[in-house]
């Protein structure tokens, strides 16, 4: 019997469609003709590695040119699909109500291309006589549309209800998935705190560990969970318990990752290898070593044995390491591949956690133009992310409770109390890191580091560790705040230890900027050996930035940050390293860009005057005016400090009121009378203009302070002084007062040299400033200068500050209390030593520093020198550098005395390079 052409065409079409899906790696099972009620093929979805995804599609195949006879056209007349019609709604009802999603496939035997559409109720249109559906021309069976087909395959799965799942203990999670759930969604596996535990499994213990419920894992704890000892777990015959022990040693005791990594080869189960590799990689990234993490994940991925979710999990960790090492393109490609989990396992919370983390990685490694913020936010909004956020919320809740109890001076005992804030934040950072969620890890781990820094004042190791975490998570803003504060006040040793752990060759894309910022602000306390090593690295980058840019793709202005780091290091480096820096600077091409000129001027400013050779100076002088003015001015400073002839050329510019030239000139005492007189006139004119502006309610931000400069010139050249303009500026009322600070500070520094006649005129003006609270401007505010006025008044007329005025300062803010120290010390009364001793206990570091500064002056001026030295020794017993630096400022004018010599001996080996350098310069005087 002869077969019909239509039947032959249909069979051929099914064969072609079968082959096309098999080319995709999918399994295809034909339906026997006698059972065909609307399904021709069962399509079994597989991933690119041919792993079964447990998802099914039914396909109805229509082959032949006749099925393309009803085209649909767009507005331009182009075919955008073909209508399939059926006068019998029975088939559409079957397809749309089937438990398995169905697609309709139209196969064109002439072109051998197949087109498909997912049959859903919203796509089916009634024709009045039946129904129709449009098969788009854009939907073809090929690699380009496999993701869309996977989305259809997974679309029929019912959601899982996770509310209350914390009570279930993961009973519905299969053994092969329990390890992944224990690490990424531990709340689903860890026994609920209010449940009695009859038998603790290794996955349960691992989940409790990730949640940092350490009390529940202590066999000696009163709550019996059946947790075995760590010692017994290390030698257990069960692989899972050995993994738990190795993880506990690494997370709790800081034992490293070698034991976890070794377990990868001690099991044949792919899911166990994956869990151990993911845990190892996450901990290696925490340790700042993504290169080793990359090697571990690559080794396990190369075996290609993990299920689709496990494979995606390790792929994400690999992508994270690649991004940290600067290979953004490959990292994005891997993260994009992980997005298949949207369709493979949409109701697996661990899969969605991995997918969400990959979305964020795609976002953060893309250019601004390519970033899609709504998609990034949607992708990260997963159950696992929400559960992790709960850990942070609980931690902050305990933080608030602790702060309130401290504020209320609650002294009641809390049995079994522990740092719950730390534990919850650590749990959040672990969960994020294990999921490969780099942004979530950075946030949670950064919070944990800030928690440690704000609650620790004596544990140097803990503070250094917290600083290390801040730089590894790339929290540059916190580094810039924390490092100067710790260095100056809390623990210079902790800063030094943290900075010594930096190796810029190993910096990651995340840590690079924070590493540089830490070196910048820690430079004063690091050793010259470390400084030399970092300086060479910085110079190499400046000479050839492309190598680092290609390697790490930094997302900040590299040259600016590198130069900002190099500048303070020049105060610490050895002579040979300093020579390298100078040779680099003198060979610079012209810098006509102001930003670049500004950055380089910072470095020039830090080079000691005696470090420049004659050849260096000739080369700098030959640069002319090709550089932007900021760099030109700084080079002028260098030349003036080393070349008397060049210095003399500045006099004409100084006479015209060029303050940049005056700054380059150096010692104002060396000005000749004519230049001094002309400078005074020029400055007085500038101040007169400034006063006129203030009276009109205007205020200009000037690059330099004319009044402060004029005060110095007046004192150096009293025969040409013009105090009237200074007095006028100080007395002029204005909405703003910030313009007075430099003048008041200068009066404090040189108060003793102000002529008595001028001092008498200044007293009422300064008293008015001292007793006038700041005016609150509705938009810009105005600084409180009462403390500045008090110190200026105390320097000029020590007895003019009354006791009530002093008491008011003592009740003020930090700056006002520091001003009170100056007032008391400037009386030069040995009986005030007890008052200074009390002030030395102030909680504000600046106040303590001012006490030390004042005691140093008493010692050098031989005012109660011996008891002052004894008190200063106690004040100097400070873990920071601020107090010692305040002392050496006073020692510049020291006189030969036993107390002064003893004081310099005390500071000679100080941790601060600035202090040591100042003492070395004082050696001829000590």
XYZ file of N, CA and C in Angstrom, residues 507-725:
657
model
N 47.740 42.540 44.563
C 46.480 43.280 44.686
C 45.472 42.765 43.664
N 44.228 42.709 44.081
C 43.151 42.286 43.181
C 42.453 43.519 42.627
N 41.568 43.286 41.683
C 40.812 44.416 41.131
C 40.006 45.110 42.223
N 39.519 44.335 43.183
C 38.754 44.916 44.283
C 39.642 45.667 45.254
N 40.798 45.123 45.583
C 41.601 45.675 46.677
C 42.582 46.756 46.254
N 42.866 46.875 44.962
C 43.980 47.731 44.522
C 43.890 49.148 45.071
N 42.765 49.794 44.895
C 42.672 51.189 45.344
C 42.791 51.284 46.858
N 42.136 50.378 47.580
C 42.219 50.400 49.038
C 43.639 50.102 49.506
N 44.349 49.220 48.813
C 45.750 48.947 49.153
C 46.581 50.219 49.034
N 46.379 50.943 47.942
C 47.132 52.185 47.735
C 46.764 53.234 48.775
N 45.481 53.339 49.081
C 45.054 54.317 50.078
C 45.629 53.979 51.459
N 45.690 52.694 51.800
C 46.243 52.319 53.092
C 47.721 52.694 53.160
N 48.462 52.439 52.109
C 49.872 52.818 52.098
C 50.034 54.329 52.198
N 49.155 55.034 51.554
C 49.222 56.508 51.589
C 49.081 57.027 53.014
N 48.100 56.520 53.730
C 47.819 57.048 55.061
C 48.616 56.344 56.158
N 49.235 55.217 55.827
C 50.045 54.495 56.812
C 51.526 54.759 56.635
N 51.903 55.541 55.638
C 53.316 55.689 55.276
C 54.189 56.123 56.440
N 53.657 56.923 57.337
C 54.461 57.465 58.432
C 54.966 56.387 59.387
N 54.326 55.204 59.394
C 54.700 54.197 60.394
C 55.244 52.914 59.772
N 55.404 52.866 58.453
C 55.963 51.650 57.864
C 57.479 51.787 57.763
N 58.163 50.672 57.653
C 59.620 50.691 57.605
C 60.093 51.133 56.228
N 61.344 51.599 56.160
C 61.883 52.052 54.885
C 62.004 50.900 53.898
N 62.248 49.675 54.393
C 62.348 48.530 53.493
C 61.031 48.316 52.740
N 59.927 48.348 53.475
C 58.624 48.196 52.831
C 58.341 49.389 51.924
N 58.668 50.581 52.388
C 58.417 51.774 51.589
C 59.196 51.737 50.279
N 60.456 51.276 50.332
C 61.270 51.178 49.119
C 60.629 50.228 48.107
N 60.157 49.097 48.605
C 59.547 48.097 47.702
C 58.301 48.679 47.024
N 57.473 49.331 47.805
C 56.256 49.913 47.232
C 56.585 51.058 46.285
N 57.602 51.845 46.621
C 57.978 52.966 45.764
C 58.420 52.485 44.390
N 59.186 51.409 44.349
C 59.626 50.870 43.061
C 58.428 50.414 42.239
N 57.469 49.789 42.880
C 56.255 49.342 42.183
C 55.499 50.545 41.620
N 55.362 51.595 42.421
C 54.640 52.793 41.989
C 55.338 53.444 40.799
N 56.651 53.530 40.852
C 57.388 54.127 39.739
C 57.241 53.292 38.470
N 57.246 51.975 38.613
C 57.062 51.105 37.454
C 55.697 51.340 36.808
N 54.683 51.515 37.645
C 53.336 51.761 37.119
C 53.275 53.117 36.421
N 53.891 54.132 37.004
C 53.883 55.450 36.380
C 54.599 55.432 35.031
N 55.658 54.651 34.934
C 56.398 54.577 33.677
C 55.631 53.772 32.622
N 54.926 52.746 33.070
C 54.198 51.891 32.122
C 52.868 51.465 32.741
N 51.877 52.359 32.739
C 50.592 52.027 33.382
C 49.785 50.974 32.637
N 50.051 50.815 31.339
C 49.213 49.901 30.548
C 49.265 48.467 31.059
N 50.409 48.048 31.586
C 50.521 46.667 32.066
C 49.532 46.404 33.195
N 49.447 47.334 34.141
C 48.516 47.155 35.262
C 47.076 47.342 34.808
N 46.860 48.284 33.906
C 45.496 48.506 33.405
C 44.995 47.268 32.678
N 45.860 46.664 31.879
C 45.465 45.437 31.168
C 45.222 44.285 32.134
N 45.976 44.251 33.225
C 45.876 43.119 34.149
C 44.657 43.223 35.058
N 44.382 44.407 35.611
C 43.327 44.518 36.619
C 42.155 45.410 36.204
N 42.276 46.122 35.091
C 41.195 47.003 34.636
C 40.645 47.858 35.782
N 41.481 48.665 36.443
C 41.004 49.467 37.584
C 39.915 50.443 37.166
N 38.974 50.677 38.076
C 37.847 51.551 37.774
C 38.015 52.922 38.422
N 39.259 53.357 38.621
C 39.536 54.682 39.174
C 40.702 55.281 38.410
N 40.956 56.574 38.622
C 42.046 57.241 37.907
C 43.364 56.784 38.512
N 44.064 55.938 37.794
C 45.222 55.251 38.345
C 46.358 56.212 38.688
N 46.740 57.086 37.761
C 47.892 57.953 37.985
C 47.693 58.852 39.199
N 46.496 59.395 39.359
C 46.223 60.279 40.502
C 46.414 59.543 41.819
N 45.875 58.345 41.917
C 45.979 57.583 43.156
C 47.410 57.123 43.408
N 48.103 56.720 42.366
C 49.493 56.282 42.519
C 50.366 57.436 43.009
N 50.213 58.616 42.434
C 51.016 59.762 42.850
C 50.661 60.208 44.267
N 49.375 60.125 44.622
C 48.977 60.469 45.991
C 49.583 59.504 46.994
N 49.816 58.259 46.589
C 50.463 57.276 47.461
C 51.967 57.506 47.521
N 52.550 57.842 46.387
C 53.999 58.035 46.316
C 54.460 59.221 47.154
N 53.677 60.298 47.160
C 54.105 61.536 47.825
C 54.498 61.326 49.281
N 53.632 60.777 50.141
C 54.038 60.607 51.542
C 55.111 59.538 51.743
N 55.203 58.572 50.833
C 56.235 57.541 50.969
C 57.636 58.134 50.836
N 57.776 59.248 50.112
C 59.103 59.836 49.935
C 59.701 60.326 51.246
N 58.877 60.486 52.273
C 59.399 60.899 53.581
C 59.981 59.725 54.357
N 59.770 58.506 53.847
C 60.144 57.311 54.598
C 61.223 56.497 53.895
N 61.302 56.613 52.586
C 62.166 55.729 51.806
C 63.647 56.026 52.030
N 64.468 55.074 51.612
C 65.922 55.211 51.741
C 66.450 56.238 50.747
N 67.718 56.611 50.901
C 68.328 57.598 50.014
C 68.371 57.098 48.580
N 68.662 55.810 48.388
C 68.732 55.281 47.027
C 67.361 55.281 46.356
N 66.320 54.937 47.112
C 64.971 54.964 46.551
C 64.541 56.400 46.251
N 64.922 57.319 47.128
C 64.598 58.726 46.901
C 65.272 59.231 45.624
N 66.497 58.766 45.376
C 67.200 59.143 44.151
C 66.428 58.654 42.923
N 65.864 57.439 42.997
C 65.056 56.920 41.888
C 63.852 57.810 41.625
N 63.214 58.266 42.704
C 62.044 59.134 42.557
C 62.454 60.449 41.897
N 63.550 61.038 42.354
C 63.993 62.319 41.807
C 64.333 62.188 40.329
N 65.033 61.122 39.968
C 65.387 60.929 38.561
C 64.143 60.775 37.694
N 63.107 60.155 38.258
C 61.853 60.058 37.513
C 61.221 61.439 37.345
N 61.229 62.237 38.413
C 60.590 63.553 38.365
C 61.293 64.495 37.398
N 62.626 64.520 37.423
C 63.330 65.477 36.573
C 63.238 65.096 35.096
N 62.890 63.857 34.801
C 62.768 63.430 33.404
C 61.342 63.529 32.881
N 60.428 64.082 33.687
C 59.037 64.186 33.271
C 58.894 65.061 32.037
N 58.038 64.667 31.115
C 57.686 65.597 30.033
C 56.823 66.725 30.596
N 56.616 67.754 29.823
C 55.817 68.896 30.271
C 54.425 68.439 30.684
N 53.932 68.966 31.808
C 52.610 68.619 32.341
C 51.711 69.850 32.234
N 51.021 69.970 31.092
C 50.189 71.154 30.903
C 48.777 70.972 31.438
N 48.401 69.746 31.765
C 47.085 69.489 32.356
C 47.139 69.803 33.850
N 46.198 70.596 34.325
C 46.263 71.034 35.723
C 46.126 69.876 36.699
N 45.262 68.912 36.396
C 45.091 67.778 37.312
C 46.399 67.009 37.461
N 47.066 66.736 36.342
C 48.333 66.016 36.403
C 49.400 66.861 37.099
N 49.421 68.151 36.780
C 50.407 69.031 37.409
C 50.211 69.077 38.916
N 48.967 69.117 39.338
C 48.660 69.123 40.772
C 49.165 67.852 41.443
N 48.930 66.715 40.794
C 49.341 65.433 41.371
C 50.864 65.344 41.490
N 51.564 65.777 40.459
C 53.026 65.724 40.517
C 53.591 66.746 41.499
N 52.921 67.881 41.628
C 53.398 68.898 42.582
C 53.389 68.350 44.008
N 52.425 67.463 44.310
C 52.394 66.848 45.638
C 53.684 66.087 45.928
N 54.182 65.387 44.924
C 55.395 64.600 45.118
C 56.604 65.523 45.234
N 56.710 66.510 44.358
C 57.813 67.474 44.444
C 57.878 68.111 45.829
N 56.709 68.400 46.385
C 56.646 69.108 47.670
C 57.258 68.293 48.803
N 57.274 66.970 48.680
C 57.750 66.117 49.766
C 59.250 65.829 49.700
N 59.903 66.192 48.603
C 61.332 65.897 48.460
C 62.142 66.859 49.325
N 63.024 66.368 50.190
C 63.852 67.271 51.008
C 64.714 68.180 50.139
N 64.921 69.412 50.590
C 65.686 70.382 49.792
C 67.094 69.888 49.481
N 67.707 69.208 50.449
C 69.097 68.804 50.247
C 69.241 67.536 49.401
N 68.138 66.982 48.916
C 68.204 65.767 48.105
C 68.439 66.072 46.628
N 68.235 67.336 46.221
C 68.400 67.698 44.811
C 69.875 67.980 44.514
N 70.378 67.442 43.413
C 71.754 67.719 43.009
C 71.772 68.928 42.074
N 72.983 69.414 41.800
C 73.123 70.550 40.886
C 72.581 70.210 39.504
N 72.827 68.989 39.059
C 72.305 68.571 37.749
C 70.783 68.546 37.752
N 70.208 68.080 38.865
C 68.745 68.070 38.975
C 68.199 69.479 38.819
N 68.817 70.423 39.517
C 68.322 71.798 39.518
C 68.453 72.440 38.141
N 69.564 72.155 37.440
C 69.719 72.705 36.092
C 68.638 72.155 35.160
N 68.345 70.877 35.301
C 67.309 70.270 34.451
C 65.939 70.881 34.750
N 65.648 71.091 36.028
C 64.357 71.680 36.403
C 64.260 73.120 35.922
N 65.344 73.871 36.039
C 65.326 75.275 35.608
C 65.089 75.380 34.106
N 65.546 74.381 33.373
C 65.405 74.415 31.918
C 63.986 74.108 31.447
N 63.108 73.677 32.349
C 61.733 73.353 31.955
C 60.972 74.597 31.520
N 61.370 75.756 32.040
C 60.680 76.985 31.664
C 59.262 77.020 32.183
N 58.336 77.447 31.324
C 56.933 77.619 31.726
C 56.015 76.663 30.974
N 56.550 75.542 30.520
C 55.723 74.600 29.752
C 54.711 73.877 30.619
N 55.000 73.786 31.935
C 54.093 73.084 32.839
C 52.933 73.980 33.258
N 51.865 73.331 33.703
C 50.772 74.077 34.309
C 51.278 74.815 35.549
N 50.615 75.910 35.908
C 51.132 76.789 36.960
C 51.335 76.074 38.295
N 50.524 75.058 38.603
C 50.669 74.396 39.901
C 52.020 73.700 40.013
N 52.424 73.024 38.962
C 53.720 72.363 38.987
C 54.845 73.387 38.847
N 54.637 74.400 38.036
C 55.646 75.447 37.883
C 55.952 76.113 39.219
N 54.922 76.409 39.980
C 55.124 77.041 41.289
C 55.927 76.137 42.218
N 55.632 74.835 42.200
C 56.352 73.932 43.096
C 57.806 73.767 42.673
N 58.050 73.717 41.364
C 59.438 73.657 40.889
C 60.171 74.945 41.253
N 59.465 76.054 41.207
C 60.054 77.324 41.635
C 60.468 77.257 43.099
N 59.645 76.641 43.930
C 59.992 76.460 45.342
C 61.288 75.676 45.490
N 61.422 74.604 44.700
C 62.622 73.779 44.769
C 63.848 74.593 44.365
N 63.737 75.308 43.263
C 64.874 76.093 42.776
C 65.252 77.200 43.753
N 64.259 77.865 44.319
C 64.539 78.959 45.255
C 65.207 78.454 46.521
N 64.842 77.269 46.961
C 65.414 76.725 48.195
C 66.854 76.288 48.013
N 67.285 76.075 46.772
C 68.613 75.531 46.527
C 69.533 76.458 45.727
N 68.964 77.521 45.142
C 69.753 78.395 44.275
C 69.570 79.838 44.719
N 70.549 80.423 45.413
C 70.432 81.810 45.896
C 70.163 82.793 44.762
N 70.762 82.580 43.611
C 70.562 83.514 42.500
C 69.113 83.473 42.012
N 68.582 82.270 41.914
C 67.186 82.153 41.494
C 66.271 82.785 42.544
N 66.617 82.615 43.811
C 65.807 83.169 44.892
C 65.737 84.687 44.788
N 66.832 85.294 44.410
C 66.858 86.747 44.309
C 65.925 87.250 43.213
N 65.720 86.416 42.175
C 64.844 86.835 41.081
C 63.383 86.955 41.510
N 63.057 86.358 42.662
C 61.669 86.366 43.127
C 61.273 87.679 43.777
N 62.245 88.517 44.100
C 61.920 89.729 44.864
C 60.964 90.649 44.102
N 61.158 90.783 42.804
C 60.281 91.655 42.018
C 58.840 91.139 42.071
N 58.667 89.843 41.933
C 57.318 89.267 41.986
C 56.716 89.425 43.380
N 57.532 89.261 44.411
C 57.034 89.402 45.785
C 56.573 90.825 46.036
N 57.341 91.795 45.554
C 56.973 93.197 45.756
C 55.629 93.528 45.133
N 55.246 92.780 44.081
C 53.959 93.005 43.432
C 52.832 92.238 44.116
N 53.156 91.553 45.221
C 52.138 90.825 45.969
C 51.925 89.401 45.520
N 52.899 88.817 44.823
C 52.811 87.433 44.343
C 53.113 86.500 45.514
N 52.070 85.938 46.100
C 52.257 85.092 47.277
C 52.879 83.748 46.923
N 52.695 83.292 45.686
C 53.369 82.059 45.268
C 54.878 82.267 45.276
N 55.312 83.437 44.801
C 56.742 83.745 44.832
C 57.241 83.878 46.267
N 56.412 84.469 47.133
C 56.795 84.605 48.541
C 56.957 83.232 49.185
N 56.048 82.311 48.856
C 56.142 80.960 49.393
C 57.428 80.282 48.932
N 57.796 80.512 47.685
C 59.030 79.935 47.165
C 60.263 80.584 47.792
N 60.160 81.848 48.127
C 61.309 82.585 48.646
C 61.809 82.016 49.965
N 60.866 81.572 50.814
C 61.283 80.989 52.094
C 61.219 81.981 53.230
N 62.312 82.148 53.947
C 62.365 82.953 55.171
C 62.047 84.415 54.870
N 60.947 84.912 55.416
C 60.516 86.295 55.182
C 61.476 87.304 55.805
N 62.198 86.873 56.828
C 63.163 87.777 57.459
C 64.210 88.270 56.463
N 64.431 87.511 55.369
C 65.468 87.865 54.405
C 65.028 88.919 53.402
N 63.781 89.331 53.442
C 63.317 90.341 52.495
C 63.994 91.681 52.776
N 64.386 92.364 51.720
C 64.971 93.687 51.890
C 63.858 94.688 52.189
N 64.188 95.835 52.742
C 63.153 96.811 53.148
C 62.225 97.221 52.006
N 62.774 97.475 50.822
C 61.916 97.906 49.720
C 60.889 96.830 49.365
N 61.356 95.587 49.250
C 60.444 94.493 48.900
C 59.409 94.290 49.999
N 59.849 94.377 51.254
C 58.920 94.209 52.365
C 57.842 95.285 52.352
N 58.236 96.524 52.108
C 57.276 97.634 52.092
C 56.270 97.457 50.968
N 56.766 97.089 49.781
C 55.869 96.890 48.636
C 54.928 95.718 48.878
N 55.434 94.667 49.491
C 54.595 93.504 49.795
C 53.512 93.864 50.787
N 53.874 94.602 51.812
C 52.885 95.032 52.812
C 51.778 95.835 52.141
N 52.157 96.761 51.262
C 51.144 97.576 50.577
C 50.221 96.712 49.718
N 50.822 95.753 49.004
C 50.010 94.888 48.142
C 49.035 94.045 48.965
N 49.510 93.503 50.075
C 48.647 92.692 50.935
C 47.551 93.537 51.564
N 47.897 94.739 51.996
C 46.901 95.621 52.610
C 45.796 95.958 51.619
N 46.170 96.154 50.357
C 45.159 96.434 49.332
C 44.219 95.247 49.152
N 44.793 94.041 49.124
C 43.963 92.840 48.992
C 42.992 92.708 50.163
N 43.470 92.984 51.359
C 42.619 92.858 52.551
C 41.523 93.912 52.529
N 41.865 95.128 52.081
C 40.855 96.187 51.978
C 39.734 95.777 51.032
N 40.108 95.169 49.902
C 39.095 94.682 48.966
C 38.247 93.582 49.612
N 38.873 92.729 50.400
C 38.161 91.639 51.062
C 37.167 92.183 52.080
N 37.574 93.205 52.836
C 36.679 93.826 53.817
C 35.483 94.456 53.121
N 35.737 95.105 51.991
C 34.635 95.725 51.245
C 33.634 94.670 50.793
N 34.129 93.509 50.343
C 33.241 92.416 49.952
C 32.397 91.950 51.125
N 33.039 91.778 52.270
C 32.319 91.298 53.455
C 31.226 92.268 53.867
N 31.518 93.547 53.759
C 30.513 94.552 54.140
C 29.329 94.543 53.179
N 29.569 94.101 51.939
C 28.471 93.991 50.971
C 27.742 92.652 51.094
N 28.164 91.851 52.069
C 27.535 90.551 52.258
C 28.052 89.488 51.338
N 29.208 89.764 50.721
C 29.815 88.799 49.815
C 30.986 88.111 50.495
N 31.400 87.026 49.922
C 32.562 86.305 50.446
C 33.240 85.545 49.331
N 34.512 85.806 49.127
C 35.267 85.140 48.076
C 36.207 84.118 48.697
N 36.274 82.957 48.088
C 37.217 81.949 48.546
C 38.554 82.230 47.876
N 39.514 82.707 48.671
C 40.824 83.066 48.139
C 41.771 81.875 48.215
N 42.658 81.769 47.235
C 43.600 80.659 47.217
C 44.566 80.737 48.385
N 44.940 81.974 48.796
C 45.853 82.174 49.917
C 45.259 83.192 50.864
N 45.673 83.136 52.122
C 45.133 84.031 53.135
C 46.028 85.262 53.254
N 45.510 86.392 52.839
C 46.310 87.628 52.822
C 46.599 88.133 54.229
N 45.594 88.071 55.108
C 45.774 88.612 56.459
C 46.796 87.801 57.246
N 46.713 86.472 57.151
C 47.669 85.639 57.868
C 49.088 85.912 57.380
N 49.246 86.092 56.058
C 50.567 86.402 55.515
C 51.047 87.767 55.989
N 50.148 88.746 56.001
C 50.538 90.092 56.428
C 50.958 90.112 57.898
N 50.314 89.311 58.733
C 50.709 89.246 60.149
C 52.161 88.784 60.258
N 52.524 87.778 59.491
C 53.902 87.270 59.537
C 54.888 88.326 59.043
N 54.528 89.011 57.949
C 55.409 90.057 57.416
C 55.525 91.208 58.412
N 54.422 91.585 59.035
C 54.440 92.659 60.029
C 55.391 92.343 61.177
N 55.358 91.096 61.632
C 56.207 90.707 62.763
C 57.671 90.650 62.332
N 57.919 90.165 61.106
C 59.294 90.076 60.625
C 59.881 91.440 60.290
N 59.039 92.379 59.865
C 59.509 93.712 59.462
C 58.636 94.774 60.124
N 58.764 94.932 61.422
C 57.880 95.851 62.155
C 57.976 97.300 61.685
N 59.127 97.684 61.117
C 59.279 99.063 60.673
C 58.418 99.377 59.454
N 57.935 98.338 58.740
C 57.086 98.557 57.565
C 55.679 97.980 57.784
N 55.356 97.659 59.016
C 54.104 96.943 59.304
C 52.870 97.785 59.014
N 51.806 97.090 58.638
C 50.485 97.693 58.461
C 49.500 96.791 59.201
N 49.205 97.184 60.440
C 48.289 96.403 61.262
C 46.836 96.846 61.093
N 46.649 98.021 60.534
C 45.293 98.558 60.451
C 44.374 97.669 59.616
N 44.890 97.183 58.492
C 44.048 96.343 57.640
C 43.734 95.013 58.313
